[in-house]
Coordinates of C-alpha atoms in Angstrom, one line a residue:
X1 CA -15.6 1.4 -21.1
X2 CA -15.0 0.4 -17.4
X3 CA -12.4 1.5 -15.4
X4 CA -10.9 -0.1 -12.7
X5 CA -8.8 1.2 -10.6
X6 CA -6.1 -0.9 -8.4
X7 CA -4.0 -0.2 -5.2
X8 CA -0.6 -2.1 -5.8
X9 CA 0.5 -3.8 -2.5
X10 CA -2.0 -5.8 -0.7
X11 CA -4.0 -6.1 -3.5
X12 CA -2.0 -7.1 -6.5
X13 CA 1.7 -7.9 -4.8
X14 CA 1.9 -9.1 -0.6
X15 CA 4.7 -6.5 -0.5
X16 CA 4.5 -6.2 3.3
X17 CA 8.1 -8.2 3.7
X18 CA 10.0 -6.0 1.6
X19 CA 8.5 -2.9 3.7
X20 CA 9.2 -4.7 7.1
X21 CA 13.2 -5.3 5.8
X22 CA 13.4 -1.9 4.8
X23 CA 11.6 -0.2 8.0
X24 CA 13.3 -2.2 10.3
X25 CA 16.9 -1.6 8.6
X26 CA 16.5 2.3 8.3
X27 CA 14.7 2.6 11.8
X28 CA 17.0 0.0 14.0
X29 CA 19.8 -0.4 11.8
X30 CA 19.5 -3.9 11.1
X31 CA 21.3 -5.5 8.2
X32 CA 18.8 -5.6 5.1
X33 CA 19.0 -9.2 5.0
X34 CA 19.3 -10.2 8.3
X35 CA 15.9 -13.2 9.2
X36 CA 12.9 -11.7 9.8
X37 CA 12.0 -11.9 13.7
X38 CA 8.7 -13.4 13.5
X39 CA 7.3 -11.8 16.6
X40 CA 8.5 -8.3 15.4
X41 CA 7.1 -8.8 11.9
X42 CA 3.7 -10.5 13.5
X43 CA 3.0 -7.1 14.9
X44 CA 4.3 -5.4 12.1
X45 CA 1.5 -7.1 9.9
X46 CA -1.1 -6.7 12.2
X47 CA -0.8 -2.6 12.5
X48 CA 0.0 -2.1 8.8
X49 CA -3.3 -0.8 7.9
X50 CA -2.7 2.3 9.9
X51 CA 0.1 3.3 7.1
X52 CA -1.0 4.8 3.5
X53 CA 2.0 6.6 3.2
X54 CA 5.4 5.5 3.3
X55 CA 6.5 8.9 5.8
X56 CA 3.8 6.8 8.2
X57 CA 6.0 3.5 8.7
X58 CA 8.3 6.0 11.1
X59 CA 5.8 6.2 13.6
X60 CA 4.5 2.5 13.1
X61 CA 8.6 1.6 14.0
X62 CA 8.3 4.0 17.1
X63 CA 5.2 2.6 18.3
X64 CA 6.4 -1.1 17.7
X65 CA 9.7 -0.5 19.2
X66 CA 9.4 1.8 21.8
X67 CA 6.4 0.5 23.6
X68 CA 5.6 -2.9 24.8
X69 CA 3.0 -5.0 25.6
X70 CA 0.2 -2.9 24.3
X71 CA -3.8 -3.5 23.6
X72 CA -4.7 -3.4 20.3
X73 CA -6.9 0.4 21.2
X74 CA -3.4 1.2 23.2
X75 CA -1.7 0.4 20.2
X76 CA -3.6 2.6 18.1
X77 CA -4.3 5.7 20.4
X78 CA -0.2 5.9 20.4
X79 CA 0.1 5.7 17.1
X80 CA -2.8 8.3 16.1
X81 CA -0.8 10.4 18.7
X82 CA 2.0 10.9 17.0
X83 CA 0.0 11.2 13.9
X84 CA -1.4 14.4 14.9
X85 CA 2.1 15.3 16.5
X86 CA 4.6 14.6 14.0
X87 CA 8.0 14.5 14.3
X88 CA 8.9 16.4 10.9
X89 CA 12.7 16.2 10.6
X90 CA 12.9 12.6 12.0
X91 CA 10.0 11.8 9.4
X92 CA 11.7 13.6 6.6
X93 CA 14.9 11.7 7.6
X94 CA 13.5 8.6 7.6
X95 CA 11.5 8.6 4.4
X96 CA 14.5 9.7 2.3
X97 CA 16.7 7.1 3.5
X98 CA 13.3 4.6 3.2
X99 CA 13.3 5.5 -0.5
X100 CA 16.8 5.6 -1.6
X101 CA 17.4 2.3 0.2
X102 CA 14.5 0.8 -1.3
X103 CA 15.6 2.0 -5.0
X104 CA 19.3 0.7 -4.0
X105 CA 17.7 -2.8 -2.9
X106 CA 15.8 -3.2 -6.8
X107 CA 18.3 -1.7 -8.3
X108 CA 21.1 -4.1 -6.8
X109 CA 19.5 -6.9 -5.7
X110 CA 16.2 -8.0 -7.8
X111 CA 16.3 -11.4 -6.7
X112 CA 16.1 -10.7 -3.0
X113 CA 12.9 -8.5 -3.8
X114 CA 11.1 -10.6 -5.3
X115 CA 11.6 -13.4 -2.8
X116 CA 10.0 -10.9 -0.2
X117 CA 7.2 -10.1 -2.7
X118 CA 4.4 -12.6 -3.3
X119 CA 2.0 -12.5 -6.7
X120 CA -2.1 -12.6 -5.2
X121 CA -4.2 -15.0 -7.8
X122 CA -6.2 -11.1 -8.3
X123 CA -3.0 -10.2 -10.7
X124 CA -3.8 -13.5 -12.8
X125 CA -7.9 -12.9 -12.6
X126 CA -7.2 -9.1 -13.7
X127 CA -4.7 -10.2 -16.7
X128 CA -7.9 -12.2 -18.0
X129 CA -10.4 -9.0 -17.9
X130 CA -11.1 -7.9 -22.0
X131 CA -8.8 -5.3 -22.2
X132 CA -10.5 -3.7 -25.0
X133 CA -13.6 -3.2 -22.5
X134 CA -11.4 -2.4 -19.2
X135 CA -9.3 0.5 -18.6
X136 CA -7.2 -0.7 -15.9
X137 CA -5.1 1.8 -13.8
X138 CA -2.7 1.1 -10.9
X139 CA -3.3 3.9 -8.8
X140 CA -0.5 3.6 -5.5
X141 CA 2.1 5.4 -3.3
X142 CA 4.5 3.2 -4.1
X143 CA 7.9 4.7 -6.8
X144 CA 6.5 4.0 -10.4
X145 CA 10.0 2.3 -11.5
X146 CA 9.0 -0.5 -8.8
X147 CA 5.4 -1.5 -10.2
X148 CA 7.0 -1.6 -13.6
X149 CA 9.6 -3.8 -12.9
X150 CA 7.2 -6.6 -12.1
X151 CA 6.3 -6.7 -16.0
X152 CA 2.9 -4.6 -16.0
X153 CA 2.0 -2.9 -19.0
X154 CA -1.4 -1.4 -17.2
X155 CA -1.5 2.4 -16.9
X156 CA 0.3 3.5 -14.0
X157 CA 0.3 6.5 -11.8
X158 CA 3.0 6.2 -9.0
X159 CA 3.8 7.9 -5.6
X160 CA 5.7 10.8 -7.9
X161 CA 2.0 11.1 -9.5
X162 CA 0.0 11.6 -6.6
X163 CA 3.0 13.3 -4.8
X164 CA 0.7 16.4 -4.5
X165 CA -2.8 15.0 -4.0
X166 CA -3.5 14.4 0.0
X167 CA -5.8 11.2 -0.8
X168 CA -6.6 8.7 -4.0
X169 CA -9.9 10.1 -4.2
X170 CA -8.3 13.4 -5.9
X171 CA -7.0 12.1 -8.6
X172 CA -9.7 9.1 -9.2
X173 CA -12.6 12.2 -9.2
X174 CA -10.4 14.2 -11.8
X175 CA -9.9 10.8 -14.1
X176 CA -13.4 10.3 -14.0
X177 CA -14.7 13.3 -15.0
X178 CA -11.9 13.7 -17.6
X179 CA -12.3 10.2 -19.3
X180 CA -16.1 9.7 -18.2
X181 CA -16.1 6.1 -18.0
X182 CA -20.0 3.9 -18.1
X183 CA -18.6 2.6 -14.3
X184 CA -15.7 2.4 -12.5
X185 CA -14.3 0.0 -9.2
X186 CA -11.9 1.5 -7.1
X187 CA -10.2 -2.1 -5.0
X188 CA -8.0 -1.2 -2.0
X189 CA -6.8 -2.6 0.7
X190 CA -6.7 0.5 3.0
X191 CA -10.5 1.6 4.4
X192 CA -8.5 5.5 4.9
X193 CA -8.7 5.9 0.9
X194 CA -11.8 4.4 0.1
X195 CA -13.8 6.3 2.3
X196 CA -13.4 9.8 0.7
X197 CA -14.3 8.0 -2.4
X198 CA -17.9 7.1 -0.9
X199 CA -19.5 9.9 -3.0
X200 CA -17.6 9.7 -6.5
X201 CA -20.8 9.4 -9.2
X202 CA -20.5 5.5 -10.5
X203 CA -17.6 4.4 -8.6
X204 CA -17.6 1.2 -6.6
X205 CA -15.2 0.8 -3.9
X206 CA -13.9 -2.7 -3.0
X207 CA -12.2 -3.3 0.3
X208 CA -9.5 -6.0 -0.7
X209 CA -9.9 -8.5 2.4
X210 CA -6.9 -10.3 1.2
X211 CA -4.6 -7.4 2.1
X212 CA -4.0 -5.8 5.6
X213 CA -7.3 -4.5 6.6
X214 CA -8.3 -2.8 9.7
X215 CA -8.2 -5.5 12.7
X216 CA -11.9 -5.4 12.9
X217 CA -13.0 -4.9 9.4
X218 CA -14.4 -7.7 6.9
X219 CA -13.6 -7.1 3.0
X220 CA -14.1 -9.2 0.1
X221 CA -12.0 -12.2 -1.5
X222 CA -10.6 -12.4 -4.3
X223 CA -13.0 -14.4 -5.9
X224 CA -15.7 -12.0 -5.0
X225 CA -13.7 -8.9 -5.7
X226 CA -13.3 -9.9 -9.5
X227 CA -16.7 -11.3 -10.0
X228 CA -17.9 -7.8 -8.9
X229 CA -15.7 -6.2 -12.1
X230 CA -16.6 -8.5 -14.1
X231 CA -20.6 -8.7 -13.5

């Protein structure tokens, strides 16, 4: 048996537009379907891959909003700033109200969210692999209920599953060792949880270059990606 494991956004769904929406309503206030600003949501792309966990997008709004005309390295130094000087009760607020509103905006209006999400050709190339020879596990922060409504019957373990795990590598090193697979690929679109997973005994990790990588980092396609699996 082979495992693979798979992050959900950037790698299966581009959910980066329903994030933005939602960020910039609970942060700003903006009406949830108001246009996207294209300069606002250019710079909201480009700095994503600094945010693994939803609590992070408050200080990717703070930095985008409050400070202007910053370097890429300026960009980032504020950001790891507040990182390492959190702002706990704004944070908490903000992440509550991020995930109640982005239940409310499923729950109430499906059609809107999938507009904002987009399908990557990876979902299709995965939905070919031999299921009898693949274990295939979505393994993201995002709410459970949200990666199910998109129709996937794959195992899925949610942000309420890793709720007390600090990085993916946790609970990829326990599945391992409890289900022992012959190899295993770990694709993810975010460097911060593949790295801790370096060392995990017949893992491969796969940086998805498709999704929002670090500014200066190269990953794989698609094309390569699932060739990879399915050598």
């Amino acid at each position: 048996m082979i495992t693979v494991f798979l992050d959900f956004d950037g790698v299966l769904f581009d959910t980066l537009k329903e994030a933005f929406v939602l960020c910039r309503h609970v942060y700003l206030g903006t009406d949830i379907f108001a246009p996207i600003e294209p300069d606002l949501y250019s710079k909201f792309y480009r700095y994503k891959f600094l945010v693994f966990n939803s609590w992070q997008y408050f200080y990717l709004m703070k930095v985008l909003t409050e400070y202007d005309k910053l370097s890429d390295k300026e960009f980032v130094s504020k950001y790891n700033y507040y990182i390492n000087n959190r702002l706990r009760a704004e944070e908490d607020v903000f992440e509550k109200s991020y995930m109640e509103k982005r239940k409310w905006l499923i729950e109430n209006y499906p059609d809107y969210v999938d507009k904002l999400e987009e399908k990557f050709p990876f979902m299709d190339m995965i939905n070919t692999l031999d299921k009898v020879k693949y274990d295939i596990v979505i393994v993201s922060r995002k709410n459970s209920f949200a990666i199910r409504r998109k129709g996937i019957d794959y195992k899925i373990v949610g942000k309420e599953e890793l709720a007390n795990v600090i990085n993916k590598s946790e609970f990829l090193e326990t599945y391992m060792k409890k289900h022992n697979p012959e190899k295993a690929f770990f694709v993810d679109d975010n460097s911060h949880n593949l790295i801790p997973c370096k060392d995990i005994k017949n893992l491969t990790c796969i940086l998805a270059g498709w999704g929002n990588i670090g500014i200066d980092e190269v990953g794989y396609t698609q094309e390569q990606a699932f060739d990879l699996i399915k050598e």
